[in-house]
Amino acid sequence: LLGSQQEQWLNESFVNARKDPRLWNVVAQQTIFGRRDYKLGAGLSLWNDGWDGYSAARQRMTQAMQHNALQNPVLIGGDVHENWVGHVMADAYKDDSAKVGVEFCGAGITARSAGNSKLSARLAENPHFIFADSERKGYGVVEFTAKQIQTELRVVDDVRQQKTKIETLAKFEVAAGQPQVHRIA
């Protein structure tokens, strides 16, 4: 997903961020970063039209985060027609590896729904994620302060209606300096 010049630029940005650890290190990118295994049980079945299809690039990026000792990495993505919230792992293929950041990936407001019938099993298969929803569509609101971030997933009642009810699907919090996301609502 990143060319060599983009990887170099991103790594240089991480080097500069290391100079001020109070800052949030936000990487806004086009898709979901964390591994999503669709096969229940042994073995893997991955969606290759995202970072799962570029595992070497993902590993280089997480290694750059660690090498530069980023204190507050937050990845924000979209374009997967689902909401996913979780942790960026040092090794995407080892669920017991260190948490090096957090991730919020939102569903497009007009994306079609795949339904939630298989979602609890998919979450169990991917324990680095703490929340997922593929039925409700909307957008995310992220509020940054020096001490924490709060992310609110907002959803619309009916994407086909111009005037529709908007509500909070879920709300999350991350304390500065701790790559741990908590659901608070």
PDB file of C-alpha atoms in Angstrom:
ATOM      1  CA  LEU A   1       0.000   0.000   0.000  1.00  0.00           C
ATOM      2  CA  LEU A   2       2.997   2.279   0.414  1.00  0.00           C
ATOM      3  CA  GLY A   3       5.724   2.876  -2.126  1.00  0.00           C
ATOM      4  CA  SER A   4       9.341   3.137  -0.973  1.00  0.00           C
ATOM      5  CA  GLN A   5       9.237   6.976  -1.017  1.00  0.00           C
ATOM      6  CA  GLN A   6       6.040   6.960   1.053  1.00  0.00           C
ATOM      7  CA  GLU A   7       7.539   4.524   3.558  1.00  0.00           C
ATOM      8  CA  GLN A   8      10.647   6.711   3.837  1.00  0.00           C
ATOM      9  CA  TRP A   9       8.532   9.850   4.374  1.00  0.00           C
ATOM     10  CA  LEU A  10       6.421   8.087   7.017  1.00  0.00           C
ATOM     11  CA  ASN A  11       9.496   6.808   8.845  1.00  0.00           C
ATOM     12  CA  GLU A  12      10.982  10.328   8.838  1.00  0.00           C
ATOM     13  CA  SER A  13       7.695  11.589  10.279  1.00  0.00           C
ATOM     14  CA  PHE A  14       7.968   8.975  13.039  1.00  0.00           C
ATOM     15  CA  VAL A  15      11.551  10.108  13.760  1.00  0.00           C
ATOM     16  CA  ASN A  16      10.317  13.708  14.113  1.00  0.00           C
ATOM     17  CA  ALA A  17       7.393  12.624  16.323  1.00  0.00           C
ATOM     18  CA  ARG A  18       9.820  10.929  18.690  1.00  0.00           C
ATOM     19  CA  LYS A  19      11.143  14.391  19.588  1.00  0.00           C
ATOM     20  CA  ASP A  20       7.806  15.329  21.200  1.00  0.00           C
ATOM     21  CA  PRO A  21       6.171  12.299  22.850  1.00  0.00           C
ATOM     22  CA  ARG A  22       3.185  14.359  24.029  1.00  0.00           C
ATOM     23  CA  LEU A  23       1.797  14.439  20.512  1.00  0.00           C
ATOM     24  CA  TRP A  24      -0.698  11.983  19.133  1.00  0.00           C
ATOM     25  CA  ASN A  25       0.768  10.196  16.136  1.00  0.00           C
ATOM     26  CA  VAL A  26      -2.194   9.943  13.754  1.00  0.00           C
ATOM     27  CA  VAL A  27      -1.952   7.985  10.522  1.00  0.00           C
ATOM     28  CA  ALA A  28      -5.036   8.453   8.374  1.00  0.00           C
ATOM     29  CA  GLN A  29      -5.102   5.884   5.612  1.00  0.00           C
ATOM     30  CA  GLN A  30      -7.583   4.258   3.283  1.00  0.00           C
ATOM     31  CA  THR A  31      -8.441   0.866   4.776  1.00  0.00           C
ATOM     32  CA  ILE A  32      -8.214  -1.405   7.793  1.00  0.00           C
ATOM     33  CA  PHE A  33      -4.697  -2.001   9.135  1.00  0.00           C
ATOM     34  CA  GLY A  34      -5.091  -4.967  11.476  1.00  0.00           C
ATOM     35  CA  ARG A  35      -5.231  -8.560  10.304  1.00  0.00           C
ATOM     36  CA  ARG A  36      -8.739  -9.949   9.800  1.00  0.00           C
ATOM     37  CA  ASP A  37      -8.884 -13.718   9.645  1.00  0.00           C
ATOM     38  CA  TYR A  38     -12.158 -14.889   8.129  1.00  0.00           C
ATOM     39  CA  LYS A  39     -11.519 -18.608   8.674  1.00  0.00           C
ATOM     40  CA  LEU A  40     -12.797 -19.952  11.963  1.00  0.00           C
ATOM     41  CA  GLY A  41     -10.366 -22.300  13.677  1.00  0.00           C
ATOM     42  CA  ALA A  42      -6.965 -23.362  12.352  1.00  0.00           C
ATOM     43  CA  GLY A  43      -5.501 -21.666   9.309  1.00  0.00           C
ATOM     44  CA  LEU A  44      -6.026 -18.229   7.820  1.00  0.00           C
ATOM     45  CA  SER A  45      -8.324 -16.724   5.239  1.00  0.00           C
ATOM     46  CA  LEU A  46      -7.453 -13.070   4.672  1.00  0.00           C
ATOM     47  CA  TRP A  47      -8.935 -10.214   2.684  1.00  0.00           C
ATOM     48  CA  ASN A  48      -6.084  -9.234   0.367  1.00  0.00           C
ATOM     49  CA  ASP A  49      -7.516  -5.908  -0.801  1.00  0.00           C
ATOM     50  CA  GLY A  50      -6.082  -4.118   2.216  1.00  0.00           C
ATOM     51  CA  TRP A  51      -3.058  -4.369   4.519  1.00  0.00           C
ATOM     52  CA  ASP A  52      -3.528  -8.153   4.756  1.00  0.00           C
ATOM     53  CA  GLY A  53      -2.413  -8.278   1.132  1.00  0.00           C
ATOM     54  CA  TYR A  54       0.711  -6.261   1.999  1.00  0.00           C
ATOM     55  CA  SER A  55       1.882  -7.941   5.205  1.00  0.00           C
ATOM     56  CA  ALA A  56       5.567  -7.063   4.671  1.00  0.00           C
ATOM     57  CA  ALA A  57       4.708  -3.357   4.357  1.00  0.00           C
ATOM     58  CA  ARG A  58       2.496  -3.579   7.456  1.00  0.00           C
ATOM     59  CA  GLN A  59       5.324  -5.232   9.389  1.00  0.00           C
ATOM     60  CA  ARG A  60       7.792  -2.535   8.306  1.00  0.00           C
ATOM     61  CA  MET A  61       5.350   0.133   9.488  1.00  0.00           C
ATOM     62  CA  THR A  62       4.807  -1.446  12.911  1.00  0.00           C
ATOM     63  CA  GLN A  63       8.571  -1.943  13.261  1.00  0.00           C
ATOM     64  CA  ALA A  64       9.093   1.748  12.441  1.00  0.00           C
ATOM     65  CA  MET A  65       6.542   2.677  15.132  1.00  0.00           C
ATOM     66  CA  GLN A  66       8.427   0.564  17.658  1.00  0.00           C
ATOM     67  CA  HIS A  67      11.920   1.621  16.545  1.00  0.00           C
ATOM     68  CA  ASN A  68      10.934   5.274  16.931  1.00  0.00           C
ATOM     69  CA  ALA A  69       9.201   4.595  20.266  1.00  0.00           C
ATOM     70  CA  LEU A  70       5.979   6.334  19.276  1.00  0.00           C
ATOM     71  CA  GLN A  71       3.979   7.002  22.422  1.00  0.00           C
ATOM     72  CA  ASN A  72       0.543   7.606  20.919  1.00  0.00           C
ATOM     73  CA  PRO A  73       0.051   5.961  17.514  1.00  0.00           C
ATOM     74  CA  VAL A  74      -3.532   6.070  16.245  1.00  0.00           C
ATOM     75  CA  LEU A  75      -4.486   4.627  12.871  1.00  0.00           C
ATOM     76  CA  ILE A  76      -7.702   5.804  11.271  1.00  0.00           C
ATOM     77  CA  GLY A  77      -9.087   4.014   8.243  1.00  0.00           C
ATOM     78  CA  GLY A  78     -12.237   3.250   6.319  1.00  0.00           C
ATOM     79  CA  ASP A  79     -13.563   1.808   3.087  1.00  0.00           C
ATOM     80  CA  VAL A  80     -14.352  -1.677   4.399  1.00  0.00           C
ATOM     81  CA  HIS A  81     -18.155  -1.224   4.777  1.00  0.00           C
ATOM     82  CA  GLU A  82     -17.827  -2.103   8.474  1.00  0.00           C
ATOM     83  CA  ASN A  83     -16.771  -0.510  11.752  1.00  0.00           C
ATOM     84  CA  TRP A  84     -13.725  -2.075  13.430  1.00  0.00           C
ATOM     85  CA  VAL A  85     -11.921  -0.887  16.582  1.00  0.00           C
ATOM     86  CA  GLY A  86      -8.869  -2.514  18.062  1.00  0.00           C
ATOM     87  CA  HIS A  87      -5.170  -2.668  18.680  1.00  0.00           C
ATOM     88  CA  VAL A  88      -2.215  -2.451  16.341  1.00  0.00           C
ATOM     89  CA  MET A  89      -0.046  -5.433  17.211  1.00  0.00           C
ATOM     90  CA  ALA A  90       3.754  -5.613  16.923  1.00  0.00           C
ATOM     91  CA  ASP A  91       3.241  -8.772  14.868  1.00  0.00           C
ATOM     92  CA  ALA A  92      -0.118  -8.976  13.099  1.00  0.00           C
ATOM     93  CA  TYR A  93       0.077 -12.783  13.090  1.00  0.00           C
ATOM     94  CA  LYS A  94       0.718 -13.197  16.832  1.00  0.00           C
ATOM     95  CA  ASP A  95      -2.218 -12.246  19.031  1.00  0.00           C
ATOM     96  CA  ASP A  96       0.020 -12.262  22.102  1.00  0.00           C
ATOM     97  CA  SER A  97       2.538  -9.785  20.663  1.00  0.00           C
ATOM     98  CA  ALA A  98       2.851  -6.296  22.114  1.00  0.00           C
ATOM     99  CA  LYS A  99       0.250  -3.625  21.429  1.00  0.00           C
ATOM    100  CA  VAL A 100       1.962  -0.737  19.644  1.00  0.00           C
ATOM    101  CA  GLY A 101      -1.044   1.458  18.808  1.00  0.00           C
ATOM    102  CA  VAL A 102      -4.789   1.617  18.347  1.00  0.00           C
ATOM    103  CA  GLU A 103      -6.979   1.547  15.280  1.00  0.00           C
ATOM    104  CA  PHE A 104     -10.374   2.961  14.354  1.00  0.00           C
ATOM    105  CA  CYS A 105     -11.820   1.928  11.006  1.00  0.00           C
ATOM    106  CA  GLY A 106     -15.240   3.255  10.095  1.00  0.00           C
ATOM    107  CA  ALA A 107     -17.946   2.184   7.709  1.00  0.00           C
ATOM    108  CA  GLY A 108     -18.936   4.525   4.922  1.00  0.00           C
ATOM    109  CA  ILE A 109     -22.224   6.267   5.532  1.00  0.00           C
ATOM    110  CA  THR A 110     -23.741   4.851   2.326  1.00  0.00           C
ATOM    111  CA  ALA A 111     -22.019   1.434   2.342  1.00  0.00           C
ATOM    112  CA  ARG A 112     -24.179  -1.653   2.020  1.00  0.00           C
ATOM    113  CA  SER A 113     -24.508  -3.961   4.996  1.00  0.00           C
ATOM    114  CA  ALA A 114     -23.204  -7.500   5.177  1.00  0.00           C
ATOM    115  CA  GLY A 115     -25.109  -8.061   8.416  1.00  0.00           C
ATOM    116  CA  ASN A 116     -23.793  -9.048  11.817  1.00  0.00           C
ATOM    117  CA  SER A 117     -24.693 -12.759  11.814  1.00  0.00           C
ATOM    118  CA  LYS A 118     -21.041 -13.929  11.652  1.00  0.00           C
ATOM    119  CA  LEU A 119     -19.477 -10.964  13.429  1.00  0.00           C
ATOM    120  CA  SER A 120     -19.151 -12.408  16.954  1.00  0.00           C
ATOM    121  CA  ALA A 121     -17.295 -15.440  15.557  1.00  0.00           C
ATOM    122  CA  ARG A 122     -15.041 -13.155  13.489  1.00  0.00           C
ATOM    123  CA  LEU A 123     -14.262 -11.040  16.561  1.00  0.00           C
ATOM    124  CA  ALA A 124     -13.368 -14.186  18.519  1.00  0.00           C
ATOM    125  CA  GLU A 125     -11.038 -15.197  15.684  1.00  0.00           C
ATOM    126  CA  ASN A 126      -9.385 -11.752  15.752  1.00  0.00           C
ATOM    127  CA  PRO A 127      -8.937 -10.884  19.461  1.00  0.00           C
ATOM    128  CA  HIS A 128      -6.830  -7.789  18.728  1.00  0.00           C
ATOM    129  CA  PHE A 129     -10.132  -6.117  17.774  1.00  0.00           C
ATOM    130  CA  ILE A 130     -12.508  -5.213  20.598  1.00  0.00           C
ATOM    131  CA  PHE A 131     -15.481  -4.056  18.528  1.00  0.00           C
ATOM    132  CA  ALA A 132     -16.988  -4.553  15.094  1.00  0.00           C
ATOM    133  CA  ASP A 133     -20.312  -3.810  13.458  1.00  0.00           C
ATOM    134  CA  SER A 134     -21.283  -4.294   9.833  1.00  0.00           C
ATOM    135  CA  GLU A 135     -24.972  -3.363   9.966  1.00  0.00           C
ATOM    136  CA  ARG A 136     -24.979   0.278  11.002  1.00  0.00           C
ATOM    137  CA  LYS A 137     -23.450   2.961   8.756  1.00  0.00           C
ATOM    138  CA  GLY A 138     -22.211   6.410   9.566  1.00  0.00           C
ATOM    139  CA  TYR A 139     -19.021   8.188  10.534  1.00  0.00           C
ATOM    140  CA  GLY A 140     -16.585   8.624  13.391  1.00  0.00           C
ATOM    141  CA  VAL A 141     -15.843  11.654  15.540  1.00  0.00           C
ATOM    142  CA  VAL A 142     -12.448  11.746  17.253  1.00  0.00           C
ATOM    143  CA  GLU A 143     -11.661  14.281  19.973  1.00  0.00           C
ATOM    144  CA  PHE A 144      -7.993  14.705  20.883  1.00  0.00           C
ATOM    145  CA  THR A 145      -6.736  16.227  24.132  1.00  0.00           C
ATOM    146  CA  ALA A 146      -3.280  16.106  25.687  1.00  0.00           C
ATOM    147  CA  LYS A 147      -4.431  13.342  28.060  1.00  0.00           C
ATOM    148  CA  GLN A 148      -6.671  11.154  25.898  1.00  0.00           C
ATOM    149  CA  ILE A 149      -8.680  10.638  22.780  1.00  0.00           C
ATOM    150  CA  GLN A 150     -12.327   9.755  22.602  1.00  0.00           C
ATOM    151  CA  THR A 151     -13.801   8.245  19.487  1.00  0.00           C
ATOM    152  CA  GLU A 152     -17.520   8.103  18.900  1.00  0.00           C
ATOM    153  CA  LEU A 153     -18.990   5.982  16.113  1.00  0.00           C
ATOM    154  CA  ARG A 154     -22.094   7.800  14.912  1.00  0.00           C
ATOM    155  CA  VAL A 155     -24.649   6.000  12.750  1.00  0.00           C
ATOM    156  CA  VAL A 156     -27.719   6.983  10.794  1.00  0.00           C
ATOM    157  CA  ASP A 157     -31.033   5.195  11.113  1.00  0.00           C
ATOM    158  CA  ASP A 158     -31.692   4.874   7.378  1.00  0.00           C
ATOM    159  CA  VAL A 159     -29.023   5.711   4.777  1.00  0.00           C
ATOM    160  CA  ARG A 160     -31.727   6.074   2.090  1.00  0.00           C
ATOM    161  CA  GLN A 161     -33.485   8.954   3.852  1.00  0.00           C
ATOM    162  CA  GLN A 162     -32.272  12.543   3.636  1.00  0.00           C
ATOM    163  CA  LYS A 163     -33.694  13.305   7.075  1.00  0.00           C
ATOM    164  CA  THR A 164     -32.849  10.452   9.398  1.00  0.00           C
ATOM    165  CA  LYS A 165     -32.082   9.891  13.047  1.00  0.00           C
ATOM    166  CA  ILE A 166     -28.379   9.965  14.070  1.00  0.00           C
ATOM    167  CA  GLU A 167     -27.205   8.152  17.179  1.00  0.00           C
ATOM    168  CA  THR A 168     -24.064   6.906  18.880  1.00  0.00           C
ATOM    169  CA  LEU A 169     -23.298   3.262  18.130  1.00  0.00           C
ATOM    170  CA  ALA A 170     -20.306   3.033  20.480  1.00  0.00           C
ATOM    171  CA  LYS A 171     -17.759   5.257  22.207  1.00  0.00           C
ATOM    172  CA  PHE A 172     -14.115   4.534  22.991  1.00  0.00           C
ATOM    173  CA  GLU A 173     -11.267   6.067  24.959  1.00  0.00           C
ATOM    174  CA  VAL A 174      -7.473   5.849  24.748  1.00  0.00           C
ATOM    175  CA  ALA A 175      -5.222   7.360  27.434  1.00  0.00           C
ATOM    176  CA  ALA A 176      -2.078   9.138  26.238  1.00  0.00           C
ATOM    177  CA  GLY A 177       0.988   6.916  26.317  1.00  0.00           C
ATOM    178  CA  GLN A 178      -1.014   3.678  26.519  1.00  0.00           C
ATOM    179  CA  PRO A 179      -1.744   1.728  23.317  1.00  0.00           C
ATOM    180  CA  GLN A 180      -4.959   0.352  24.810  1.00  0.00           C
ATOM    181  CA  VAL A 181      -8.458   1.179  23.591  1.00  0.00           C
ATOM    182  CA  HIS A 182     -11.419   0.849  25.985  1.00  0.00           C
ATOM    183  CA  ARG A 183     -15.098   0.897  25.136  1.00  0.00           C
ATOM    184  CA  ILE A 184     -16.880   3.391  27.391  1.00  0.00           C
ATOM    185  CA  ALA A 185     -20.384   3.353  25.877  1.00  0.00           C
TER     186      ALA A 185
END
